[in-house]
Amino acid sequence: MNFGPMKDFMDRLAKTHAPGNSISVYKDNKEVFSYQAGYADLENRIPMTEDKMFNIYSCSKVATVVAALQLYEKGLFLLDDPLYEYIPEYREMTIQGPDGQLTKANNIITLRNLFTMTSGLTYSSGTASFDKAREATNGKMDTVTVAKYIAQDPLSFEPGTRWQYSLSHDVLAAVVSVISGKKFRDYMKENIWEPLDMKSPVYHNDAVHDKMAELYAFGLCSEEELVELQIQGRGNTRGKIENLGKENVFVFGPEYDSGGAGITTTVGDYAKFCSALANFGAGPNGERILAPGTVDLLRTSHLSGQPLADITWQQLRGYGYGLGVRTLVNKAAAGSTGSLKEFGWGGAAGATVLCDADLGVSFFFAQHMMNPDEFYYQPRLRNVLYTCLEL
């Protein structure tokens, strides 16, 4: 193995796409490469270090579906169980058509629909139901109560007929809470973080702001300003880099544990979780969080037909969708040098999970840029990884 190409690629990313980044690569449950490039704080020229924490946004979804599958393994639900058996508010749903008309849904939402993003739910948090939840909880917005109020919003389509990125995994987190009888954050700590000796993950980051990398975004600027940025050596930038602070806008209140986007963690800690999945459920310390057959079910594509056709994001060409993760089904279409059924997901600020259970290889990569060009860096990072393994 030679990770020189990975180091070079990350150095280039730090000059062209985000101020800084960090990665941890595991092979056979042993860390074989760790590297940080660029700055955690661009304004003050503070270098990126391995102890910096990141809002990993939608990479949280991978942990949420694993938590739910732990309960599945205990026989506490089946994938095709109706969601309303666990949250009764979802018994009768409506669908809003393109013309705004509401009709009664014929299909029920199942737990499989939540896992596979085929529920018909949206990603909107600006609806009247959220206002009602905020009022009912005095602003606390606990996970289960919010999920109950989301049921008041109309669906976009009949459950099971389309794929649409949504709050499905936030609702799945509420199901975990209902079945386990625990706050979602407590369930995660007791059943995933502690068994894998992960000390950093939190769902509410106020107490760890001083440990976090700064969060940025590209802002709009004139062509003249863009040229000047390129002259200054910032490369293929898309505008001025703006500091957004460290708030996670997907955490809707102090009691809201977002299954879809809530985790703040170090790269090194979340890499342990990724390695466990790449080793069919057994972590670097030998602790098991899932059975091998469950990991295989997780990484198997559950979509065909129209739902699969709805996955049009450029970085997902050649991928199907398993239980909350992309999964490689066509190497030629993806342009991938890796294994079929390689799986993972990405986050809004540039975090990325990759797991290859056939090779026992995984990485967790993070940067802190809210418009991170996933279509650019995700497939390149994947291909660089497989090259490094063979050098």
GROMACS .gro file of C-alpha atoms in nm:
model
  391
    1MET     CA    1   0.000   0.000   0.000
    2ASN     CA    2   0.116   0.349  -0.085
    3PHE     CA    3  -0.101   0.643   0.015
    4GLY     CA    4   0.106   0.909  -0.157
    5PRO     CA    5  -0.163   0.966  -0.423
    6MET     CA    6  -0.426   1.012  -0.149
    7LYS     CA    7  -0.210   1.268   0.028
    8ASP     CA    8  -0.155   1.458  -0.297
    9PHE     CA    9  -0.527   1.453  -0.380
   10MET     CA   10  -0.625   1.585  -0.038
   11ASP     CA   11  -0.364   1.860  -0.062
   12ARG     CA   12  -0.516   1.966  -0.395
   13LEU     CA   13  -0.868   1.963  -0.248
   14ALA     CA   14  -0.753   2.191   0.034
   15LYS     CA   15  -0.636   2.444  -0.226
   16THR     CA   16  -0.935   2.425  -0.460
   17HIS     CA   17  -1.253   2.298  -0.290
   18ALA     CA   18  -1.245   2.349   0.087
   19PRO     CA   19  -0.998   2.508   0.330
   20GLY     CA   20  -0.918   2.178   0.500
   21ASN     CA   21  -0.996   1.808   0.516
   22SER     CA   22  -0.922   1.493   0.712
   23ILE     CA   23  -0.934   1.118   0.645
   24SER     CA   24  -0.886   0.786   0.823
   25VAL     CA   25  -0.850   0.466   0.619
   26TYR     CA   26  -0.889   0.117   0.767
   27LYS     CA   27  -0.795  -0.222   0.625
   28ASP     CA   28  -0.892  -0.541   0.809
   29ASN     CA   29  -0.991  -0.331   1.112
   30LYS     CA   30  -0.652  -0.159   1.142
   31GLU     CA   31  -0.593   0.206   1.057
   32VAL     CA   32  -0.348   0.214   0.767
   33PHE     CA   33  -0.360   0.584   0.678
   34SER     CA   34  -0.456   0.908   0.848
   35TYR     CA   35  -0.398   1.252   0.704
   36GLN     CA   36  -0.512   1.611   0.740
   37ALA     CA   37  -0.466   1.884   0.481
   38GLY     CA   38  -0.519   2.259   0.486
   39TYR     CA   39  -0.682   2.462   0.760
   40ALA     CA   40  -0.943   2.403   1.029
   41ASP     CA   41  -0.966   2.782   1.064
   42LEU     CA   42  -0.881   2.963   0.742
   43GLU     CA   43  -0.904   3.314   0.883
   44ASN     CA   44  -0.651   3.246   1.158
   45ARG     CA   45  -0.443   2.996   0.959
   46ILE     CA   46  -0.494   2.719   1.215
   47PRO     CA   47  -0.397   2.386   1.053
   48MET     CA   48  -0.639   2.095   1.032
   49THR     CA   49  -0.558   1.832   1.294
   50GLU     CA   50  -0.692   1.485   1.366
   51ASP     CA   51  -0.873   1.595   1.683
   52LYS     CA   52  -1.100   1.845   1.504
   53MET     CA   53  -1.473   1.771   1.506
   54PHE     CA   54  -1.711   1.808   1.211
   55ASN     CA   55  -2.084   1.831   1.152
   56ILE     CA   56  -2.113   1.520   0.935
   57TYR     CA   57  -2.475   1.587   0.836
   58SER     CA   58  -2.616   1.304   0.621
   59CYS     CA   59  -2.335   1.063   0.703
   60SER     CA   60  -2.537   1.039   1.026
   61LYS     CA   61  -2.791   0.838   0.828
   62VAL     CA   62  -2.557   0.540   0.806
   63ALA     CA   63  -2.546   0.514   1.185
   64THR     CA   64  -2.923   0.559   1.213
   65VAL     CA   65  -3.003   0.268   0.983
   66VAL     CA   66  -2.750   0.051   1.169
   67ALA     CA   67  -2.921   0.137   1.498
   68ALA     CA   68  -3.258   0.039   1.353
   69LEU     CA   69  -3.117  -0.284   1.212
   70GLN     CA   70  -2.993  -0.382   1.557
   71LEU     CA   71  -3.357  -0.383   1.665
   72TYR     CA   72  -3.447  -0.572   1.347
   73GLU     CA   73  -3.201  -0.843   1.445
   74LYS     CA   74  -3.383  -0.880   1.777
   75GLY     CA   75  -3.710  -0.951   1.599
   76LEU     CA   76  -3.867  -0.625   1.712
   77PHE     CA   77  -3.991  -0.534   1.363
   78LEU     CA   78  -3.996  -0.646   1.000
   79LEU     CA   79  -3.913  -0.423   0.706
   80ASP     CA   80  -4.265  -0.434   0.568
   81ASP     CA   81  -4.433  -0.346   0.897
   82PRO     CA   82  -4.658  -0.041   0.867
   83LEU     CA   83  -4.503   0.271   1.016
   84TYR     CA   84  -4.835   0.343   1.192
   85GLU     CA   85  -4.783   0.039   1.416
   86TYR     CA   86  -4.504   0.237   1.586
   87ILE     CA   87  -4.622   0.593   1.527
   88PRO     CA   88  -5.004   0.581   1.486
   89GLU     CA   89  -5.021   0.930   1.333
   90TYR     CA   90  -4.907   0.776   1.002
   91ARG     CA   91  -5.212   0.549   0.963
   92GLU     CA   92  -5.387   0.770   0.708
   93MET     CA   93  -5.182   0.995   0.483
   94THR     CA   94  -5.262   1.238   0.204
   95ILE     CA   95  -5.074   1.312  -0.118
   96GLN     CA   96  -5.037   1.658  -0.267
   97GLY     CA   97  -5.037   1.650  -0.646
   98PRO     CA   98  -4.860   1.894  -0.881
   99ASP     CA   99  -5.179   2.100  -0.894
  100GLY     CA  100  -5.189   2.129  -0.515
  101GLN     CA  101  -5.488   1.900  -0.479
  102LEU     CA  102  -5.490   1.659  -0.185
  103THR     CA  103  -5.592   1.297  -0.223
  104LYS     CA  104  -5.590   1.005   0.017
  105ALA     CA  105  -5.286   0.777  -0.012
  106ASN     CA  106  -5.367   0.422  -0.114
  107ASN     CA  107  -5.037   0.274   0.005
  108ILE     CA  108  -4.925   0.268   0.365
  109ILE     CA  109  -4.577   0.382   0.464
  110THR     CA  110  -4.369   0.083   0.572
  111LEU     CA  111  -4.044   0.078   0.764
  112ARG     CA  112  -3.876  -0.037   0.444
  113ASN     CA  113  -3.995   0.287   0.282
  114LEU     CA  114  -3.820   0.484   0.557
  115PHE     CA  115  -3.494   0.292   0.511
  116THR     CA  116  -3.500   0.327   0.131
  117MET     CA  117  -3.624   0.688   0.100
  118THR     CA  118  -3.942   0.578  -0.078
  119SER     CA  119  -4.187   0.702   0.187
  120GLY     CA  120  -4.311   1.009  -0.002
  121LEU     CA  121  -4.195   1.239   0.278
  122THR     CA  122  -4.007   1.559   0.193
  123TYR     CA  123  -3.708   1.740   0.343
  124SER     CA  124  -3.905   2.052   0.426
  125SER     CA  125  -3.884   2.184   0.782
  126GLY     CA  126  -4.068   2.507   0.707
  127THR     CA  127  -4.418   2.362   0.720
  128ALA     CA  128  -4.706   2.435   0.956
  129SER     CA  129  -4.650   2.097   1.121
  130PHE     CA  130  -4.308   2.209   1.243
  131ASP     CA  131  -4.461   2.526   1.386
  132LYS     CA  132  -4.717   2.314   1.571
  133ALA     CA  133  -4.447   2.080   1.702
  134ARG     CA  134  -4.244   2.376   1.824
  135GLU     CA  135  -4.546   2.516   2.008
  136ALA     CA  136  -4.645   2.178   2.154
  137THR     CA  137  -4.294   2.114   2.289
  138ASN     CA  138  -4.221   2.471   2.404
  139GLY     CA  139  -3.938   2.477   2.154
  140LYS     CA  140  -3.769   2.157   2.275
  141MET     CA  141  -3.866   1.965   1.959
  142ASP     CA  142  -3.800   1.614   2.088
  143THR     CA  143  -3.744   1.355   1.815
  144VAL     CA  144  -4.060   1.148   1.859
  145THR     CA  145  -4.300   1.442   1.891
  146VAL     CA  146  -4.161   1.609   1.579
  147ALA     CA  147  -4.200   1.283   1.385
  148LYS     CA  148  -4.564   1.265   1.491
  149TYR     CA  149  -4.630   1.617   1.365
  150ILE     CA  150  -4.450   1.552   1.034
  151ALA     CA  151  -4.731   1.303   0.963
  152GLN     CA  152  -4.964   1.600   0.917
  153ASP     CA  153  -4.778   1.710   0.604
  154PRO     CA  154  -4.892   1.568   0.269
  155LEU     CA  155  -4.671   1.319   0.088
  156SER     CA  156  -4.521   1.386  -0.255
  157PHE     CA  157  -4.627   1.049  -0.402
  158GLU     CA  158  -4.765   0.707  -0.319
  159PRO     CA  159  -4.527   0.533  -0.077
  160GLY     CA  160  -4.304   0.281  -0.249
  161THR     CA  161  -4.340   0.421  -0.601
  162ARG     CA  162  -4.059   0.681  -0.609
  163TRP     CA  163  -3.723   0.761  -0.447
  164GLN     CA  164  -3.694   1.103  -0.286
  165TYR     CA  165  -3.438   1.228  -0.037
  166SER     CA  166  -3.630   1.327   0.273
  167LEU     CA  167  -3.674   1.326   0.650
  168SER     CA  168  -3.734   0.951   0.636
  169HIS     CA  169  -3.432   0.870   0.851
  170ASP     CA  170  -3.530   1.133   1.107
  171VAL     CA  171  -3.861   0.950   1.138
  172LEU     CA  172  -3.669   0.620   1.153
  173ALA     CA  173  -3.474   0.761   1.450
  174ALA     CA  174  -3.808   0.824   1.619
  175VAL     CA  175  -3.906   0.461   1.553
  176VAL     CA  176  -3.582   0.349   1.721
  177SER     CA  177  -3.675   0.562   2.021
  178VAL     CA  178  -4.029   0.424   2.036
  179ILE     CA  179  -3.919   0.060   2.010
  180SER     CA  180  -3.623   0.092   2.248
  181GLY     CA  181  -3.793   0.323   2.496
  182LYS     CA  182  -3.483   0.546   2.498
  183LYS     CA  183  -3.388   0.887   2.370
  184PHE     CA  184  -3.223   0.834   2.033
  185ARG     CA  185  -2.893   0.987   2.150
  186ASP     CA  186  -2.886   0.750   2.449
  187TYR     CA  187  -2.959   0.447   2.235
  188MET     CA  188  -2.674   0.540   2.000
  189LYS     CA  189  -2.429   0.595   2.283
  190GLU     CA  190  -2.512   0.266   2.455
  191ASN     CA  191  -2.533   0.046   2.146
  192ILE     CA  192  -2.286   0.189   1.894
  193TRP     CA  193  -2.053   0.456   2.036
  194GLU     CA  194  -1.959   0.281   2.361
  195PRO     CA  195  -1.923  -0.072   2.217
  196LEU     CA  196  -1.685   0.064   1.949
  197ASP     CA  197  -1.498   0.285   2.198
  198MET     CA  198  -1.610   0.604   2.020
  199LYS     CA  199  -1.586   0.893   2.264
  200SER     CA  200  -1.648   1.202   2.051
  201PRO     CA  201  -1.989   1.172   1.874
  202VAL     CA  202  -2.262   1.408   1.997
  203TYR     CA  203  -2.604   1.510   1.864
  204HIS     CA  204  -2.595   1.865   2.002
  205ASN     CA  205  -2.266   2.043   1.945
  206ASP     CA  206  -2.290   2.355   2.164
  207ALA     CA  207  -2.052   2.206   2.420
  208VAL     CA  208  -1.787   2.115   2.161
  209HIS     CA  209  -1.771   2.432   1.948
  210ASP     CA  210  -1.413   2.494   2.058
  211LYS     CA  211  -1.314   2.150   1.926
  212MET     CA  212  -1.474   2.194   1.584
  213ALA     CA  213  -1.330   2.295   1.250
  214GLU     CA  214  -1.485   2.614   1.115
  215LEU     CA  215  -1.776   2.561   0.875
  216TYR     CA  216  -1.763   2.740   0.539
  217ALA     CA  217  -1.948   2.790   0.213
  218PHE     CA  218  -1.871   2.946  -0.122
  219GLY     CA  219  -2.049   3.279  -0.155
  220LEU     CA  220  -2.136   3.466  -0.471
  221CYS     CA  221  -1.884   3.704  -0.618
  222SER     CA  222  -1.819   3.890  -0.940
  223GLU     CA  223  -1.610   3.750  -1.225
  224GLU     CA  224  -1.337   4.000  -1.137
  225GLU     CA  225  -1.330   3.881  -0.776
  226LEU     CA  226  -1.322   3.518  -0.890
  227VAL     CA  227  -1.027   3.586  -1.119
  228GLU     CA  228  -0.846   3.756  -0.831
  229LEU     CA  229  -0.910   3.454  -0.608
  230GLN     CA  230  -0.759   3.230  -0.873
  231ILE     CA  231  -0.459   3.460  -0.909
  232GLN     CA  232  -0.413   3.430  -0.533
  233GLY     CA  233  -0.377   3.055  -0.577
  234ARG     CA  234  -0.722   2.939  -0.471
  235GLY     CA  235  -0.764   2.744  -0.795
  236ASN     CA  236  -1.102   2.630  -0.918
  237THR     CA  237  -1.310   2.811  -0.658
  238ARG     CA  238  -1.671   2.912  -0.709
  239GLY     CA  239  -1.671   3.229  -0.507
  240LYS     CA  240  -1.563   3.389  -0.184
  241ILE     CA  241  -1.524   3.157   0.112
  242GLU     CA  242  -1.766   3.256   0.388
  243ASN     CA  243  -1.761   3.138   0.749
  244LEU     CA  244  -2.106   3.005   0.848
  245GLY     CA  245  -2.041   2.948   1.218
  246LYS     CA  246  -2.089   2.601   1.368
  247GLU     CA  247  -2.464   2.563   1.409
  248ASN     CA  248  -2.626   2.255   1.258
  249VAL     CA  249  -2.948   2.383   1.099
  250PHE     CA  250  -3.092   2.030   1.085
  251VAL     CA  251  -3.108   2.013   1.464
  252PHE     CA  252  -3.448   2.172   1.513
  253GLY     CA  253  -3.438   2.211   1.890
  254PRO     CA  254  -3.243   2.120   2.206
  255GLU     CA  255  -3.414   1.781   2.236
  256TYR     CA  256  -3.408   1.698   1.865
  257ASP     CA  257  -3.168   1.411   1.790
  258SER     CA  258  -3.157   1.420   1.411
  259GLY     CA  259  -3.125   1.072   1.267
  260GLY     CA  260  -3.071   1.223   0.925
  261ALA     CA  261  -2.808   1.486   0.995
  262GLY     CA  262  -2.734   1.531   1.365
  263ILE     CA  263  -2.391   1.388   1.445
  264THR     CA  264  -2.082   1.594   1.526
  265THR     CA  265  -1.766   1.382   1.562
  266THR     CA  266  -1.398   1.346   1.493
  267VAL     CA  267  -1.294   1.166   1.176
  268GLY     CA  268  -1.098   0.907   1.372
  269ASP     CA  269  -1.396   0.802   1.581
  270TYR     CA  270  -1.644   0.772   1.296
  271ALA     CA  271  -1.383   0.578   1.099
  272LYS     CA  272  -1.407   0.303   1.365
  273PHE     CA  273  -1.778   0.273   1.290
  274CYS     CA  274  -1.711   0.259   0.915
  275SER     CA  275  -1.450  -0.012   0.969
  276ALA     CA  276  -1.700  -0.222   1.164
  277LEU     CA  277  -1.935  -0.215   0.864
  278ALA     CA  278  -1.650  -0.300   0.627
  279ASN     CA  279  -1.578  -0.606   0.844
  280PHE     CA  280  -1.936  -0.734   0.839
  281GLY     CA  281  -2.031  -0.580   1.172
  282ALA     CA  282  -1.724  -0.641   1.390
  283GLY     CA  283  -1.530  -0.330   1.496
  284PRO     CA  284  -1.157  -0.266   1.539
  285ASN     CA  285  -1.179  -0.361   1.908
  286GLY     CA  286  -1.357  -0.690   1.828
  287GLU     CA  287  -1.700  -0.573   1.941
  288ARG     CA  288  -1.986  -0.665   1.707
  289ILE     CA  289  -2.262  -0.414   1.626
  290LEU     CA  290  -2.438  -0.612   1.349
  291ALA     CA  291  -2.442  -0.969   1.222
  292PRO     CA  292  -2.270  -1.035   0.887
  293GLY     CA  293  -2.595  -1.122   0.714
  294THR     CA  294  -2.749  -0.794   0.827
  295VAL     CA  295  -2.459  -0.595   0.680
  296ASP     CA  296  -2.509  -0.783   0.353
  297LEU     CA  297  -2.880  -0.693   0.359
  298LEU     CA  298  -2.784  -0.331   0.427
  299ARG     CA  299  -2.554  -0.315   0.124
  300THR     CA  300  -2.790  -0.495  -0.117
  301SER     CA  301  -2.983  -0.267  -0.352
  302HIS     CA  302  -3.352  -0.269  -0.260
  303LEU     CA  303  -3.469  -0.060  -0.554
  304SER     CA  304  -3.559  -0.130  -0.914
  305GLY     CA  305  -3.771   0.043  -1.176
  306GLN     CA  306  -3.887   0.397  -1.114
  307PRO     CA  307  -3.742   0.441  -0.763
  308LEU     CA  308  -3.396   0.354  -0.895
  309ALA     CA  309  -3.443   0.582  -1.197
  310ASP     CA  310  -3.510   0.871  -0.957
  311ILE     CA  311  -3.151   0.859  -0.824
  312THR     CA  312  -3.003   1.105  -1.071
  313TRP     CA  313  -2.720   1.265  -0.872
  314GLN     CA  314  -2.405   1.255  -1.082
  315GLN     CA  315  -2.188   1.102  -0.809
  316LEU     CA  316  -2.434   0.811  -0.779
  317ARG     CA  317  -2.411   0.688  -1.138
  318GLY     CA  318  -2.377   0.312  -1.128
  319TYR     CA  319  -2.511   0.288  -0.774
  320GLY     CA  320  -2.829   0.139  -0.637
  321TYR     CA  321  -2.971   0.215  -0.294
  322GLY     CA  322  -2.972  -0.030  -0.006
  323LEU     CA  323  -3.103   0.025   0.345
  324GLY     CA  324  -2.999   0.389   0.373
  325VAL     CA  325  -2.676   0.366   0.173
  326ARG     CA  326  -2.563   0.386  -0.189
  327THR     CA  327  -2.438   0.050  -0.313
  328LEU     CA  328  -2.234  -0.014  -0.627
  329VAL     CA  329  -2.423  -0.220  -0.885
  330ASN     CA  330  -2.254  -0.120  -1.214
  331LYS     CA  331  -1.878  -0.057  -1.216
  332ALA     CA  332  -1.875   0.063  -1.576
  333ALA     CA  333  -2.149   0.322  -1.522
  334ALA     CA  334  -1.984   0.445  -1.203
  335GLY     CA  335  -1.633   0.445  -1.350
  336SER     CA  336  -1.532   0.267  -1.031
  337THR     CA  337  -1.210   0.075  -0.978
  338GLY     CA  338  -1.355  -0.080  -0.662
  339SER     CA  339  -1.576  -0.372  -0.565
  340LEU     CA  340  -1.939  -0.433  -0.641
  341LYS     CA  341  -2.155  -0.360  -0.334
  342GLU     CA  342  -1.909  -0.099  -0.208
  343PHE     CA  343  -2.139   0.119  -0.001
  344GLY     CA  344  -2.166   0.439   0.199
  345TRP     CA  345  -2.304   0.791   0.185
  346GLY     CA  346  -2.209   1.160   0.191
  347GLY     CA  347  -2.295   1.466   0.398
  348ALA     CA  348  -2.390   1.823   0.315
  349ALA     CA  349  -2.055   1.970   0.425
  350GLY     CA  350  -1.843   1.712   0.247
  351ALA     CA  351  -1.816   1.417   0.487
  352THR     CA  352  -1.806   1.079   0.311
  353VAL     CA  353  -1.841   0.716   0.423
  354LEU     CA  354  -1.700   0.437   0.205
  355CYS     CA  355  -1.712   0.071   0.307
  356ASP     CA  356  -1.599  -0.231   0.105
  357ALA     CA  357  -1.685  -0.543   0.301
  358ASP     CA  358  -1.540  -0.778   0.039
  359LEU     CA  359  -1.194  -0.626   0.089
  360GLY     CA  360  -1.233  -0.522   0.454
  361VAL     CA  361  -1.156  -0.163   0.352
  362SER     CA  362  -1.318   0.160   0.463
  363PHE     CA  363  -1.257   0.529   0.502
  364PHE     CA  364  -1.420   0.825   0.664
  365PHE     CA  365  -1.338   1.159   0.507
  366ALA     CA  366  -1.457   1.500   0.619
  367GLN     CA  367  -1.429   1.860   0.517
  368HIS     CA  368  -1.643   2.152   0.632
  369MET     CA  369  -1.781   2.319   0.319
  370MET     CA  370  -2.157   2.339   0.271
  371ASN     CA  371  -2.148   2.332  -0.111
  372PRO     CA  372  -1.871   2.078  -0.148
  373ASP     CA  373  -1.895   1.949  -0.511
  374GLU     CA  374  -1.978   1.589  -0.424
  375PHE     CA  375  -1.981   1.496  -0.793
  376TYR     CA  376  -1.617   1.608  -0.813
  377TYR     CA  377  -1.444   1.469  -0.507
  378GLN     CA  378  -1.646   1.158  -0.411
  379PRO     CA  379  -1.574   0.938  -0.717
  380ARG     CA  380  -1.217   1.064  -0.740
  381LEU     CA  381  -1.153   0.992  -0.372
  382ARG     CA  382  -1.295   0.643  -0.417
  383ASN     CA  383  -1.072   0.566  -0.715
  384VAL     CA  384  -0.762   0.707  -0.545
  385LEU     CA  385  -0.828   0.479  -0.246
  386TYR     CA  386  -0.830   0.163  -0.457
  387THR     CA  387  -0.517   0.276  -0.640
  388CYS     CA  388  -0.334   0.329  -0.310
  389LEU     CA  389  -0.426  -0.019  -0.189
  390GLU     CA  390  -0.260  -0.179  -0.492
  391LEU     CA  391   0.061   0.027  -0.503
   0.00000   0.00000   0.00000
